[in-house]
Coordinates of C-alpha atoms in Angstrom, one line a residue:
M1 CA 0.0 0.0 0.0
K2 CA 1.3 3.4 -1.0
T3 CA 1.8 5.7 2.1
P4 CA 3.8 8.9 2.5
F5 CA 6.6 6.9 4.2
S6 CA 6.7 3.9 1.9
R7 CA 9.0 3.7 -1.1
P8 CA 8.5 2.8 -4.7
D9 CA 9.3 -0.8 -5.8
L10 CA 12.2 -0.8 -8.3
S11 CA 11.7 -4.4 -9.4
S12 CA 9.5 -3.7 -12.4
Y13 CA 11.7 -1.1 -14.0
P14 CA 14.3 -1.9 -16.7
R15 CA 17.9 -1.8 -15.4
E16 CA 21.1 -1.3 -17.1
K17 CA 23.2 -4.4 -17.8
P18 CA 27.1 -4.6 -17.7
S19 CA 28.5 -4.0 -21.2
D20 CA 31.6 -3.0 -23.1
G21 CA 32.2 0.2 -25.0
T22 CA 34.7 2.9 -25.9
V23 CA 33.7 4.9 -22.8
R24 CA 32.9 3.0 -19.5
V25 CA 30.5 4.6 -17.1
T26 CA 30.0 3.7 -13.4
F27 CA 27.1 5.0 -11.5
L28 CA 27.9 5.8 -7.8
G29 CA 24.7 7.2 -6.5
V30 CA 23.0 10.5 -6.7
S31 CA 24.6 12.2 -9.7
T32 CA 28.1 10.8 -9.2
L33 CA 29.3 9.2 -12.5
L34 CA 32.7 7.9 -13.4
F35 CA 33.7 8.1 -17.1
D36 CA 36.8 6.3 -18.2
D37 CA 38.1 5.6 -21.7
G38 CA 41.1 3.6 -20.6
E39 CA 43.4 6.6 -20.8
T40 CA 41.6 9.3 -18.9
A41 CA 39.0 9.3 -16.2
I42 CA 36.7 12.1 -15.1
M43 CA 33.9 12.2 -12.5
T44 CA 30.8 14.3 -11.8
D45 CA 30.3 15.4 -8.2
G46 CA 32.1 12.5 -6.4
F47 CA 29.7 12.4 -3.4
F48 CA 30.4 9.4 -1.2
S49 CA 30.2 10.5 2.5
R50 CA 26.4 10.5 2.5
P51 CA 25.8 11.5 6.2
G52 CA 22.6 10.1 7.7
K53 CA 19.5 12.3 7.9
L54 CA 19.8 13.1 11.6
K55 CA 23.4 14.2 11.3
A56 CA 22.9 16.1 8.1
L57 CA 19.9 18.0 9.5
T58 CA 21.2 18.7 13.0
S59 CA 25.0 18.8 12.9
K60 CA 27.9 20.2 10.9
I61 CA 28.9 17.9 8.0
G62 CA 32.0 17.4 6.0
P63 CA 33.8 14.8 3.9
N64 CA 34.4 11.4 5.5
R65 CA 37.9 10.6 4.4
E66 CA 37.6 6.9 5.3
V67 CA 34.4 6.5 3.3
V68 CA 35.6 8.5 0.3
T69 CA 38.9 6.5 0.2
R70 CA 37.1 3.2 0.5
S71 CA 34.6 4.1 -2.2
L72 CA 37.3 5.2 -4.7
D73 CA 39.1 2.0 -4.0
R74 CA 36.0 -0.1 -4.7
A75 CA 35.3 1.8 -7.9
G76 CA 38.9 1.2 -9.0
V77 CA 39.8 4.9 -9.1
S78 CA 43.4 5.9 -8.4
E79 CA 43.7 8.9 -10.7
L80 CA 41.2 11.4 -12.2
A81 CA 41.7 14.3 -14.5
A82 CA 38.7 16.3 -13.3
V83 CA 35.9 16.2 -10.8
I84 CA 33.0 18.3 -12.1
A85 CA 30.4 19.7 -9.7
V86 CA 27.0 20.3 -11.3
H87 CA 26.2 22.7 -8.4
S88 CA 27.4 23.3 -4.9
H89 CA 24.8 21.7 -2.6
Y90 CA 26.5 19.3 -0.1
D91 CA 25.3 16.2 -2.0
H92 CA 27.2 17.4 -5.1
A93 CA 30.2 19.4 -4.0
M94 CA 31.0 18.6 -0.4
D95 CA 33.3 15.7 -1.2
T96 CA 34.6 17.1 -4.5
P97 CA 37.8 18.7 -3.1
L98 CA 38.8 15.6 -1.2
V99 CA 38.2 13.4 -4.2
A100 CA 40.3 15.7 -6.3
S101 CA 43.1 15.7 -3.6
L102 CA 43.1 11.9 -3.4
T103 CA 43.2 11.5 -7.2
G104 CA 45.3 14.4 -8.5
A105 CA 42.2 15.9 -10.3
K106 CA 41.2 19.4 -11.0
V107 CA 37.9 20.6 -9.5
V108 CA 35.6 22.1 -12.2
G109 CA 32.6 24.2 -11.2
S110 CA 31.2 27.5 -10.1
A111 CA 32.6 30.2 -7.9
S112 CA 30.7 28.6 -5.0
T113 CA 32.3 25.2 -5.7
A114 CA 35.7 27.0 -5.9
N115 CA 35.1 28.4 -2.4
I116 CA 34.2 25.0 -1.0
A117 CA 37.5 23.7 -2.5
L118 CA 39.5 26.6 -1.2
G119 CA 38.0 26.1 2.2
Q120 CA 39.2 22.5 2.3
G121 CA 42.7 23.5 1.3
L122 CA 42.8 22.6 -2.4
P123 CA 45.3 24.9 -4.2
A124 CA 43.8 27.5 -6.4
D125 CA 45.7 26.2 -9.4
R126 CA 43.7 22.9 -9.1
I127 CA 40.4 24.7 -9.4
V128 CA 38.8 25.7 -12.7
T129 CA 35.7 28.0 -13.0
P130 CA 34.9 28.0 -16.7
S131 CA 32.6 30.4 -18.6
H132 CA 29.3 29.0 -19.9
G133 CA 30.1 27.1 -23.1
E134 CA 33.9 27.1 -22.7
P135 CA 35.2 23.7 -23.7
L136 CA 37.7 22.0 -21.4
K137 CA 40.0 19.2 -22.7
F138 CA 40.9 16.2 -20.5
G139 CA 42.5 13.6 -22.7
R140 CA 40.0 12.7 -25.4
F141 CA 37.1 14.1 -23.3
T142 CA 35.8 17.6 -23.9
V143 CA 33.7 19.0 -21.0
T144 CA 31.5 22.0 -21.4
L145 CA 29.4 23.5 -18.6
L146 CA 26.1 25.0 -19.8
P147 CA 23.6 27.0 -17.7
S148 CA 20.8 25.1 -16.0
E149 CA 18.4 25.3 -13.1
H150 CA 17.8 23.3 -10.0
S151 CA 14.5 21.5 -9.5
P152 CA 11.9 23.9 -8.0
K153 CA 12.2 25.3 -4.4
P154 CA 15.8 24.2 -3.7
V155 CA 17.2 24.3 -0.2
A156 CA 20.0 26.8 0.3
P157 CA 19.6 28.6 -3.1
G158 CA 22.3 31.2 -2.5
V159 CA 26.0 31.4 -3.2
V160 CA 29.1 30.4 -1.2
S161 CA 30.8 33.8 -1.2
A162 CA 34.0 33.0 0.8
P163 CA 36.1 29.9 1.4
L164 CA 34.0 27.4 3.4
T165 CA 35.7 25.4 6.1
A166 CA 34.3 21.9 6.6
P167 CA 32.5 20.7 8.6
A168 CA 29.7 23.1 8.1
R169 CA 26.0 23.2 8.4
L170 CA 24.0 21.7 5.4
K171 CA 22.6 25.1 4.4
A172 CA 26.2 26.6 4.3
Y173 CA 26.7 24.5 1.1
E174 CA 24.7 26.9 -1.0
M175 CA 23.7 26.0 -4.5
G176 CA 25.6 28.6 -6.6
E177 CA 25.3 28.2 -10.3
C178 CA 23.7 25.0 -11.7
Y179 CA 25.1 23.3 -14.8
T180 CA 24.1 20.9 -17.5
V181 CA 27.3 19.1 -18.4
H182 CA 28.0 18.1 -22.0
I183 CA 30.8 15.6 -22.4
G184 CA 32.2 15.0 -25.9
H185 CA 34.4 12.1 -26.8
E186 CA 35.7 11.7 -30.4
G187 CA 32.6 13.0 -32.0
R188 CA 30.1 11.3 -29.7
G189 CA 28.1 13.1 -27.0
I190 CA 26.9 12.6 -23.4
V191 CA 24.8 14.9 -21.3
V192 CA 24.7 14.9 -17.5
N193 CA 21.8 17.0 -16.1
G194 CA 22.2 16.5 -12.4
S195 CA 19.0 18.3 -11.3
A196 CA 15.4 18.2 -12.7
G197 CA 15.7 21.7 -14.2
W198 CA 16.8 23.5 -17.3
V199 CA 17.5 26.8 -19.0
S200 CA 15.6 27.0 -22.3
G201 CA 17.8 26.8 -25.3
A202 CA 21.0 26.0 -23.3
L203 CA 21.6 22.8 -25.3
D204 CA 20.8 24.2 -28.7
G205 CA 23.4 23.0 -31.2
Y206 CA 24.7 20.2 -29.0
Q207 CA 24.4 16.5 -29.7
A208 CA 24.3 13.6 -27.4
E209 CA 23.4 9.9 -27.7
V210 CA 23.0 9.4 -24.0
V211 CA 21.5 11.6 -21.3
Y212 CA 22.0 11.1 -17.6
L213 CA 18.8 12.8 -16.4
G214 CA 18.5 14.0 -12.8
I215 CA 14.9 13.4 -11.7
G216 CA 15.0 14.3 -8.0
G217 CA 11.8 16.1 -7.3
M218 CA 10.4 15.6 -10.8
G219 CA 7.6 13.3 -9.5
K220 CA 6.2 16.2 -7.5
Q221 CA 5.9 18.5 -10.5
S222 CA 3.3 18.9 -13.2
D223 CA 3.0 17.0 -16.5
E224 CA 3.9 20.2 -18.3
F225 CA 7.1 20.5 -16.2
R226 CA 8.1 16.9 -17.0
T227 CA 7.3 17.4 -20.7
T228 CA 9.4 20.6 -20.9
L229 CA 12.3 19.0 -19.1
W230 CA 12.3 16.1 -21.5
R231 CA 12.1 18.4 -24.5
E232 CA 14.9 20.8 -23.4
I233 CA 17.3 18.1 -22.2
V234 CA 16.6 15.0 -24.2
T235 CA 14.8 15.9 -27.4
T236 CA 17.1 18.9 -28.1
V237 CA 20.2 16.8 -28.3
G238 CA 18.6 13.8 -30.1
A239 CA 19.4 11.3 -27.3
R240 CA 18.1 7.7 -27.8
K241 CA 19.1 6.5 -24.3
V242 CA 18.1 8.1 -21.0
V243 CA 19.5 7.0 -17.6
P244 CA 17.7 8.5 -14.6
I245 CA 20.0 9.7 -11.8
H246 CA 19.5 11.5 -8.5
W247 CA 16.6 9.3 -7.5
D248 CA 18.2 7.4 -4.6
D249 CA 17.9 8.2 -0.9
F250 CA 21.2 10.0 -0.4
F251 CA 21.0 9.7 3.4
R252 CA 21.8 6.0 3.1
P253 CA 25.4 4.7 2.8
L254 CA 26.5 3.8 -0.6
D255 CA 27.6 0.3 0.6
R256 CA 23.9 -0.5 1.1
P257 CA 21.5 -1.2 -1.7
L258 CA 20.2 2.0 -3.2
V259 CA 16.5 2.7 -2.6
P260 CA 14.3 5.6 -3.7
L261 CA 13.2 8.4 -1.5
P262 CA 9.9 7.8 0.3
Y263 CA 6.8 9.2 -1.3
F264 CA 6.5 12.2 1.0
A265 CA 9.8 13.4 -0.5
D266 CA 9.4 12.5 -4.1
D267 CA 7.3 10.2 -6.3
L268 CA 9.6 8.0 -8.4
T269 CA 6.6 6.0 -9.7
K270 CA 5.2 9.0 -11.4
S271 CA 8.6 10.0 -12.8
M272 CA 9.2 6.6 -14.2
D273 CA 5.7 6.2 -15.6
F274 CA 6.4 9.4 -17.6
L275 CA 9.9 8.5 -18.7
L276 CA 8.9 5.0 -19.9
A277 CA 6.1 6.5 -22.0
Q278 CA 8.6 8.5 -24.0
D279 CA 10.3 7.5 -27.3
A280 CA 13.7 6.5 -25.9
D281 CA 15.4 3.6 -24.1
V282 CA 15.1 4.3 -20.4
E283 CA 17.0 2.2 -17.9
L284 CA 17.8 2.7 -14.2
P285 CA 21.5 2.5 -13.4
V286 CA 22.9 -0.1 -11.1
A287 CA 25.4 1.2 -8.4
W288 CA 29.0 0.1 -8.9
Q289 CA 28.2 -1.6 -12.2
V290 CA 30.4 -0.7 -15.3
T291 CA 28.4 0.0 -18.4
G292 CA 29.9 0.7 -21.8
L293 CA 28.9 3.5 -24.2
F294 CA 29.7 3.8 -27.9
A295 CA 30.4 0.1 -28.6

């Protein structure tokens, strides 16, 4: 029976299967994605600490070095070229500087993300704050940050205006700029849209075969909202495969099976019913599983 505190059943939804490809992708919860072409690896967000709800809401929070190190080891990550924060809320940017420090990566993101990184002691020359549409090269990957919006009514919608020392209160990790990330690789394209939001026309002229679509909060929105999100992020780039991300309960540790947020927080059932009715292949990702793109 559906109640506000029950959770959607994932068993009926199509799931990604392990596969080979030119670019290998590993989903690591929320909007953390590892992309690796065998020569270069990049990651979005890199959120692993995942403090529990009570701690997150009542205490100061910061990166858990033991959990982050263990998670990188499990994912087989020893070196990254870049960690790209799609915005600066704690479930996206809090761990990003530590992940960069442990892997030699540069942090890529907004001025708010830069201040989170500076507050954690990452050198300024390891932080990149690109302009909208400015392509950044990392091996054979080309990363471009494009303007986007968070899902409606975000917590902590402001900016981090000075270096932020961790641990800090959840609301201190203010959102800053939101991005849709376009990742090019030898003429092929990927889009990572970490939140259920958009800026109209931001992806005009870009192509992608796969979209990693943040759907957190989408189930609480109108049909018109979902239709516009799909048109602006998926239809515009011509994607034929859509992988929903940012649907899991990020208060639970990553070493436990991922589950959706309870219905009072979001409605994954409504989101998935909409997505599966669209003209594209839609598959939920499996945590820690390697999936190939561009076979």
